[in-house]
C-alpha positions as semicolon CSV with decimal commas, in nm:
position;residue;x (nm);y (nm);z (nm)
1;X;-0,666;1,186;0,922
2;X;-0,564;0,891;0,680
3;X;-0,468;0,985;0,307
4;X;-0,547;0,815;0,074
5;X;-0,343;0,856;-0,240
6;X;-0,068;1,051;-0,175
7;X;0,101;0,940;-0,488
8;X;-0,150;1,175;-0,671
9;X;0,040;1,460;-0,514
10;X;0,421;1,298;-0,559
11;X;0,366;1,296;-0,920
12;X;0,220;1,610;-0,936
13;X;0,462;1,756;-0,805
14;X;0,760;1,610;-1,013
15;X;0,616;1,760;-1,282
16;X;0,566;2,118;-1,095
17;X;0,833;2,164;-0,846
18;X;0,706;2,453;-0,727
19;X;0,417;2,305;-0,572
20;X;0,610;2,020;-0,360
21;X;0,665;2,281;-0,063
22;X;0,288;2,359;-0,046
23;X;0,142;2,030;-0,105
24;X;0,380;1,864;0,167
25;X;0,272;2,139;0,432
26;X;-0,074;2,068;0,323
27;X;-0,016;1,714;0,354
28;X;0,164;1,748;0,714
29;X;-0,111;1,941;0,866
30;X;-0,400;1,727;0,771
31;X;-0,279;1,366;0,851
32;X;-0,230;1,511;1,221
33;X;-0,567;1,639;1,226
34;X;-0,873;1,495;1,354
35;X;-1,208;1,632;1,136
36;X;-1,552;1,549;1,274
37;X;-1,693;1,829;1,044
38;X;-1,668;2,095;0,784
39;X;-1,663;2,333;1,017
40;X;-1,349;2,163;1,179
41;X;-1,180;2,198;0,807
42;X;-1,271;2,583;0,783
43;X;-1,098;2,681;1,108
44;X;-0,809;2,486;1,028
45;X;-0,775;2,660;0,646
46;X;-1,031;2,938;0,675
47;X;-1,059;3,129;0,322
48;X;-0,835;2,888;0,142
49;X;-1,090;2,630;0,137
50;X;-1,435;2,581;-0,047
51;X;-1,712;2,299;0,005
52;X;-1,897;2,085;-0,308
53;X;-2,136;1,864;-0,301
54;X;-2,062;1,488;-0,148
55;X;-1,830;1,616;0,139
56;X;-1,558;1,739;-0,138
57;X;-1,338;1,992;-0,016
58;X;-1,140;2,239;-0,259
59;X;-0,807;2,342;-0,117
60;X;-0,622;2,642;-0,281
61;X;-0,256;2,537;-0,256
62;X;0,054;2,756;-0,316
63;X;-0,089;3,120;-0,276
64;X;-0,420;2,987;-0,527
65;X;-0,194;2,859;-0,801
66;X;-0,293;2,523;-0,707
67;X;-0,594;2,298;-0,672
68;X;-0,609;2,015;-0,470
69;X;-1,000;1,799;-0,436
70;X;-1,051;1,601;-0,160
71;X;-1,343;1,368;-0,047
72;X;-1,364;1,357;0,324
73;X;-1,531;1,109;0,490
74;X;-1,534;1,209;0,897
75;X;-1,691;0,916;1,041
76;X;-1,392;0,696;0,965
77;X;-1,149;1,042;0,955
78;X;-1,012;0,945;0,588
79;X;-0,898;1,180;0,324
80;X;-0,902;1,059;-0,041
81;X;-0,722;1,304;-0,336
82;X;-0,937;1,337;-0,597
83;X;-0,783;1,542;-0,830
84;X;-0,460;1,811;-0,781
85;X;-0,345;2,022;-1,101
86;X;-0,257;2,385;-1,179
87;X;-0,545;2,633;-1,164
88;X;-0,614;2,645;-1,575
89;X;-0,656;2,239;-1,523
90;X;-0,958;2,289;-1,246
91;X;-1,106;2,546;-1,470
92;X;-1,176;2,252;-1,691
93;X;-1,317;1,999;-1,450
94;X;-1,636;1,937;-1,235
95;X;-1,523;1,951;-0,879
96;X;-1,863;1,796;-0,781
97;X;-1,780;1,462;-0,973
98;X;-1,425;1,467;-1,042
Protein backbone atom coordinates (compact mmCIF):
# COMPACT_ATOMS: atom_id res chain seq x y z
CA UNK A 1 0.00 0.00 0.00
CA UNK A 2 1.14 3.72 -0.66
CA UNK A 3 1.17 6.20 2.43
CA UNK A 4 0.33 9.06 2.19
CA UNK A 5 1.62 11.41 4.85
CA UNK A 6 3.96 9.82 6.77
CA UNK A 7 5.23 13.05 8.13
CA UNK A 8 1.98 13.07 10.29
CA UNK A 9 3.49 10.17 12.16
CA UNK A 10 7.41 11.60 12.22
CA UNK A 11 6.21 14.51 14.07
CA UNK A 12 4.11 12.75 16.20
CA UNK A 13 6.38 10.90 17.28
CA UNK A 14 9.15 13.52 18.14
CA UNK A 15 6.95 14.76 20.42
CA UNK A 16 6.06 11.13 22.02
CA UNK A 17 8.99 8.93 21.73
CA UNK A 18 7.39 6.23 22.96
CA UNK A 19 5.22 5.76 20.14
CA UNK A 20 8.07 5.79 17.27
CA UNK A 21 8.61 1.87 17.79
CA UNK A 22 4.85 1.17 17.25
CA UNK A 23 4.04 3.54 14.60
CA UNK A 24 7.18 2.39 12.45
CA UNK A 25 6.07 -1.40 12.80
CA UNK A 26 2.70 -0.20 11.89
CA UNK A 27 4.06 1.65 9.12
CA UNK A 28 6.39 -1.40 7.88
CA UNK A 29 3.63 -3.84 7.76
CA UNK A 30 1.13 -1.89 5.81
CA UNK A 31 3.20 -0.38 2.89
CA UNK A 32 4.06 -4.20 2.09
CA UNK A 33 0.57 -5.10 2.11
CA UNK A 34 -1.82 -5.37 -0.59
CA UNK A 35 -5.74 -4.51 0.76
CA UNK A 36 -8.60 -5.23 -1.63
CA UNK A 37 -10.98 -5.07 1.44
CA UNK A 38 -11.79 -4.53 5.04
CA UNK A 39 -11.80 -7.82 5.61
CA UNK A 40 -8.13 -8.03 4.26
CA UNK A 41 -7.28 -5.19 7.09
CA UNK A 42 -9.01 -7.29 9.97
CA UNK A 43 -6.94 -10.44 9.40
CA UNK A 44 -3.92 -8.57 9.14
CA UNK A 45 -4.68 -6.49 12.73
CA UNK A 46 -7.66 -8.44 14.01
CA UNK A 47 -9.00 -6.73 17.40
CA UNK A 48 -6.68 -3.80 17.16
CA UNK A 49 -8.59 -2.30 14.46
CA UNK A 50 -12.14 -0.63 14.14
CA UNK A 51 -14.11 0.54 10.86
CA UNK A 52 -16.01 4.27 10.43
CA UNK A 53 -17.82 5.46 8.00
CA UNK A 54 -16.04 6.46 4.42
CA UNK A 55 -13.54 3.45 4.46
CA UNK A 56 -11.72 5.04 7.73
CA UNK A 57 -9.90 2.62 9.65
CA UNK A 58 -8.99 3.19 13.49
CA UNK A 59 -5.74 1.53 14.44
CA UNK A 60 -4.90 1.14 18.21
CA UNK A 61 -1.13 1.65 18.28
CA UNK A 62 1.27 0.93 21.19
CA UNK A 63 -0.79 -1.57 23.40
CA UNK A 64 -4.17 1.14 22.84
CA UNK A 65 -2.24 4.17 24.01
CA UNK A 66 -2.30 5.37 20.59
CA UNK A 67 -4.65 6.33 17.79
CA UNK A 68 -3.82 6.36 14.42
CA UNK A 69 -7.05 7.25 11.44
CA UNK A 70 -6.61 6.17 8.21
CA UNK A 71 -8.70 6.55 4.94
CA UNK A 72 -8.18 3.62 2.72
CA UNK A 73 -8.95 3.69 -0.61
CA UNK A 74 -8.42 -0.18 -2.12
CA UNK A 75 -9.04 0.34 -5.65
CA UNK A 76 -5.84 2.34 -6.10
CA UNK A 77 -4.27 0.45 -2.66
CA UNK A 78 -3.43 4.02 -0.98
CA UNK A 79 -3.34 4.79 2.65
CA UNK A 80 -3.80 8.45 3.73
CA UNK A 81 -3.15 9.44 7.81
CA UNK A 82 -5.77 11.29 8.92
CA UNK A 83 -5.17 12.00 12.25
CA UNK A 84 -2.55 10.12 14.99
CA UNK A 85 -2.49 11.49 18.74
CA UNK A 86 -2.55 10.00 22.26
CA UNK A 87 -5.82 8.33 23.29
CA UNK A 88 -7.27 11.56 25.50
CA UNK A 89 -6.72 13.53 21.93
CA UNK A 90 -9.21 10.91 19.91
CA UNK A 91 -11.58 11.16 22.76
CA UNK A 92 -12.05 14.66 21.51
CA UNK A 93 -12.42 14.17 17.79
CA UNK A 94 -14.94 12.70 15.20
CA UNK A 95 -13.22 9.78 13.64
CA UNK A 96 -15.97 9.81 10.92
CA UNK A 97 -14.82 13.35 9.63
CA UNK A 98 -11.56 13.98 11.06
Amino acid sequence: MQIIAKRKLREFWTIHNQAEAPLKAWYALVVKADWSSPQDVKDEFGNTVDFVADNRIIFDIGGNKFRLIVHVTYRFKRVLIKFVGTHEEYNRIKPETV
